[in-house]
Coordinates of C-alpha atoms in Angstrom, one line a residue:
X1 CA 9.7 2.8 -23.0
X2 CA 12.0 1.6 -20.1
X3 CA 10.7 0.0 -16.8
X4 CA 11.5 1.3 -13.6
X5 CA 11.5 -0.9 -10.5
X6 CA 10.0 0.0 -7.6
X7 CA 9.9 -0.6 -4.1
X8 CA 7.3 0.3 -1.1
X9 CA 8.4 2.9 1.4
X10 CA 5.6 3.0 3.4
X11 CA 1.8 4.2 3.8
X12 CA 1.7 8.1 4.5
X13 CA -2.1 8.4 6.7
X14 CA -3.8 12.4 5.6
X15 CA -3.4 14.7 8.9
X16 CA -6.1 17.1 7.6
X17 CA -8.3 14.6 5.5
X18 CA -9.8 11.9 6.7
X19 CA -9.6 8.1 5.1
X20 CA -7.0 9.4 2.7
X21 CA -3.9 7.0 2.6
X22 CA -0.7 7.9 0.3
X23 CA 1.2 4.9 -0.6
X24 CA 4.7 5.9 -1.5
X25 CA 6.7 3.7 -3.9
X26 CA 10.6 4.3 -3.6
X27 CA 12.6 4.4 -7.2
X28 CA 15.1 1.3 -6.3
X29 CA 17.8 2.9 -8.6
X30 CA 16.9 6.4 -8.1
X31 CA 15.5 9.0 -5.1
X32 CA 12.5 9.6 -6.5
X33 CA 9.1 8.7 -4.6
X34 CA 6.0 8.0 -6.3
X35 CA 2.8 9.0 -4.5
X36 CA -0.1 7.0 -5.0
X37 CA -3.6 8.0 -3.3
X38 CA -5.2 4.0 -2.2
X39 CA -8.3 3.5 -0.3
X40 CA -8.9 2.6 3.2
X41 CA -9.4 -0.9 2.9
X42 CA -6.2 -1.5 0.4
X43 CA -4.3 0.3 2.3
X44 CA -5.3 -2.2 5.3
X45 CA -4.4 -4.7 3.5
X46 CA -1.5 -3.8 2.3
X47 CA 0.3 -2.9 5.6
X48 CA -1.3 -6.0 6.7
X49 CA 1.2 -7.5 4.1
X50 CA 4.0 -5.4 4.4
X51 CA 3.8 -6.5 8.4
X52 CA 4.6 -10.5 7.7
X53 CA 4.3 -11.2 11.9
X54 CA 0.4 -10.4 11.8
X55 CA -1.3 -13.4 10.8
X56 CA -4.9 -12.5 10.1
X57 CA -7.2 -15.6 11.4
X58 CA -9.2 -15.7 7.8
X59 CA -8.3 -14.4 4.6
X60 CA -8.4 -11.1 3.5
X61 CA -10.1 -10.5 0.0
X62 CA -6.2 -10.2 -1.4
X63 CA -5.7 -13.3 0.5
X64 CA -8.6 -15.3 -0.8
X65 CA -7.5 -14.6 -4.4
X66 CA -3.8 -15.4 -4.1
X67 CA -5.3 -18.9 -2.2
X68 CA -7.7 -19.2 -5.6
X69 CA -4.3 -18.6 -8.0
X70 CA -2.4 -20.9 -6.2
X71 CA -4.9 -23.6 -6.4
X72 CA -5.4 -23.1 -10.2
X73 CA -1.1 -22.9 -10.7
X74 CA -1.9 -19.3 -11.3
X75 CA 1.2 -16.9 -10.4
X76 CA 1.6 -13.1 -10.5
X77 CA 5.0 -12.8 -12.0
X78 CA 5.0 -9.1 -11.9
X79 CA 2.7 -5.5 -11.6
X80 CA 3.4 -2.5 -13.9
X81 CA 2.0 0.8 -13.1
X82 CA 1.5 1.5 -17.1
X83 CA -0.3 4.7 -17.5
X84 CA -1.9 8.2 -15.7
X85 CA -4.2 10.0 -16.4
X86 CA -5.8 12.7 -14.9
X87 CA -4.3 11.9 -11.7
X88 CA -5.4 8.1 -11.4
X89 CA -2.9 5.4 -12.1
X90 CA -3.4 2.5 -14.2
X91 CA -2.1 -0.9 -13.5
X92 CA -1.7 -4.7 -14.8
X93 CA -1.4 -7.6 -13.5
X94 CA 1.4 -10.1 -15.5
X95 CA -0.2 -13.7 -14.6
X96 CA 1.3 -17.2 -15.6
X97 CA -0.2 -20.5 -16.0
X98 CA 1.0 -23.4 -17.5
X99 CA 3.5 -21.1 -19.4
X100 CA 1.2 -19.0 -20.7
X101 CA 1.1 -15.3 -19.7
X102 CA -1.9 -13.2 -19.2
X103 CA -2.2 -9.6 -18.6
X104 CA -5.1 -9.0 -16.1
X105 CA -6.3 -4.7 -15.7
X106 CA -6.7 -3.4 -11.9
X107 CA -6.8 -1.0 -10.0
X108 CA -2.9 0.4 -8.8
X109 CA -3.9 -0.2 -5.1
X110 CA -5.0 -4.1 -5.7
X111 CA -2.2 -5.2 -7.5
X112 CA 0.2 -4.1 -5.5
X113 CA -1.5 -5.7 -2.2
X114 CA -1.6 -8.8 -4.7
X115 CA 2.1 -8.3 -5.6
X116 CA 3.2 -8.5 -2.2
X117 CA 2.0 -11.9 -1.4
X118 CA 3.6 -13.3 -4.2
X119 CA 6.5 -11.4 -3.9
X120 CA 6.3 -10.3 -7.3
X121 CA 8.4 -7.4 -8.5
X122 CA 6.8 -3.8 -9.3
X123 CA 7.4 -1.5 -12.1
X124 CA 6.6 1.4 -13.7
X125 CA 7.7 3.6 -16.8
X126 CA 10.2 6.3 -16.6
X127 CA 8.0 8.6 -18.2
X128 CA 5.0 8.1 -15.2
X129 CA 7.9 8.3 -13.1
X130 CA 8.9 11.7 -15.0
X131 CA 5.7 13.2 -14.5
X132 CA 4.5 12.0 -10.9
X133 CA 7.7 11.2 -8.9
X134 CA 8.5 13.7 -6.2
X135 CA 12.0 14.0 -4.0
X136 CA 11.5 14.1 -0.4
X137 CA 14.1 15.5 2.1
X138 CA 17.2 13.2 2.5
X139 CA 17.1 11.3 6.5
X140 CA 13.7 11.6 6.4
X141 CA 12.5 11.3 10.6
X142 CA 8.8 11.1 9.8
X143 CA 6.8 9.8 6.8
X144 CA 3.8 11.7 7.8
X145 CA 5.4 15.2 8.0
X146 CA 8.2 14.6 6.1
X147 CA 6.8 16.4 2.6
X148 CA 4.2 19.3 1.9
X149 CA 4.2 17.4 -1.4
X150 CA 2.2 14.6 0.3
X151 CA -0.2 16.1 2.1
X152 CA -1.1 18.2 -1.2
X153 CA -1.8 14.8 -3.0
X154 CA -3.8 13.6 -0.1
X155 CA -6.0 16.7 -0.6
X156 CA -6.2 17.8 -4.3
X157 CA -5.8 14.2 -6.1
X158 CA -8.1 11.8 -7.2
X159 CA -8.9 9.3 -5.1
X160 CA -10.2 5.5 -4.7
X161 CA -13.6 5.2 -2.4
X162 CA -12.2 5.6 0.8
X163 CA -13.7 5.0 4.8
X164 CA -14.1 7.6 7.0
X165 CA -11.2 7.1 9.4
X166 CA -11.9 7.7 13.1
X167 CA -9.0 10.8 14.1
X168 CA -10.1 11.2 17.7
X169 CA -9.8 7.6 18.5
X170 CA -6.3 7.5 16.2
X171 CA -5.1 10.3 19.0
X172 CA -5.6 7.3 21.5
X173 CA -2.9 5.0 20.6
X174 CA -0.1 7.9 21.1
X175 CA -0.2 7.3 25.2
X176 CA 0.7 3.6 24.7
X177 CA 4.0 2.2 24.2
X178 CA 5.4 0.5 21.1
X179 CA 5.3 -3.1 22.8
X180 CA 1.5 -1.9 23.8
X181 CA 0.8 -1.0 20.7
X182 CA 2.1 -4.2 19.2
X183 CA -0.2 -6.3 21.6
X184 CA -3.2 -3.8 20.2
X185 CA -2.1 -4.9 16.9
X186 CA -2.5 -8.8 16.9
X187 CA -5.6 -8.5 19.3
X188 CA -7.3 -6.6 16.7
X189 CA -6.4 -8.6 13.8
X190 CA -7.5 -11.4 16.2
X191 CA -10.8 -9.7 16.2
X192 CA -10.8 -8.8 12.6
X193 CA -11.2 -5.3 12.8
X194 CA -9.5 -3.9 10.4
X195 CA -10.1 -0.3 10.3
X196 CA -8.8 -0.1 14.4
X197 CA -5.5 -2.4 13.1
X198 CA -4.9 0.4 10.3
X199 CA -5.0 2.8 13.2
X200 CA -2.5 1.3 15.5
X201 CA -0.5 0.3 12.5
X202 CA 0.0 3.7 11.2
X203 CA 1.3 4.7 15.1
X204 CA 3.1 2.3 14.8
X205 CA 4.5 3.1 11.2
X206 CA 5.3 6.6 12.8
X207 CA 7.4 5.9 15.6
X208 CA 9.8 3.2 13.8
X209 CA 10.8 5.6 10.9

């Protein structure tokens, strides 16, 4: 079966259910997206990734294991997305040490928070991508209301354990500006408080789309 790289478009936050995060995977040779339903905290710490200014003052649990592989000469060459079933994606981890590779199970959401700090690439079969990869409207203006398709993953799909994600205080953010949100961002990360950083980084995530 052939591989299919991928690359990350973004994290889509659920308008109508709460703590459900879409992360959606761009076809790097193609226009088809692939949807995946993460959890709260993975999907914290992958924006946290994906935003390479923010800095957080101790490491995340992704952080702590890339420190632990570097220590051991451990690296993540690559992360294949290898199977689906019932609506839940399946994921390795391709590992090298000392020349000698290791394939290391996990969950779809953890490896690819893992293969963004090492800057590994990400792949997946063109028959997952067959089955699961959706086209969303060309010039998209808005991640988050950009595709019906989406939303009805975010509701219907299996999911990861998620947290219960506060909407009210989400609806806060939209009176500040984008350098106010900014400032928001790194005081929170300062504070480690993850799940308001997730908040303002979804605004955030909304307005530069």
């Amino acid at each position: 079966m052939s591989l299919v790289k991928l690359s990350i478009k973004g994290i889509s936050y659920s308008q109508t259910q709460n703590g459900a995060y879409a992360l959606i995977l761009n076809e790097v040779d193609g226009e088809r997206k692939l949807p995946i339903v993460i959890g709260a905290f993975e999907a914290q710490s992958i924006a946290i990734a994906l935003e390479k200014e923010i800095k957080p003052p101790r490491p995340l649990t992704h952080d702590l294991f890339k420190n632990f592989a570097e220590r051991f000469d451990i690296i993540v060459k690559q992360v294949i997305i290898h199977k689906l079933v019932d609506g839940v994606f399946y994921s390795s981890i391709i590992c090298e040490r000392d020349k000698i590779e290791e394939i290391i199970d996990a969950r779809t959401s953890d490896a690819i928070a893992l293969a963004l700090r090492f800057n590994a690439p990400i792949f997946t079969y063109k028959n997952i991508l067959d089955k699961a990869g959706i086209y969303l409207k060309a010039n998209p203006q808005d991640l988050e209301n950009d595709s019906q398709e989406i939303e009805d993953i975010l509701s219907n799909s299996e999911t990861f354990d998620t947290g219960e994600q506060n909407t009210s205080s989400a609806r806060t953010y939209l009176k500040h500006s984008l350098e106010e949100l900014q400032e928001l961002l790194s005081q929170a990360v300062g504070q480690e408080d993850y799940e308001k950083a997730a908040q303002i980084r979804d605004e955030i995530s909304k307005r530069e789309l």
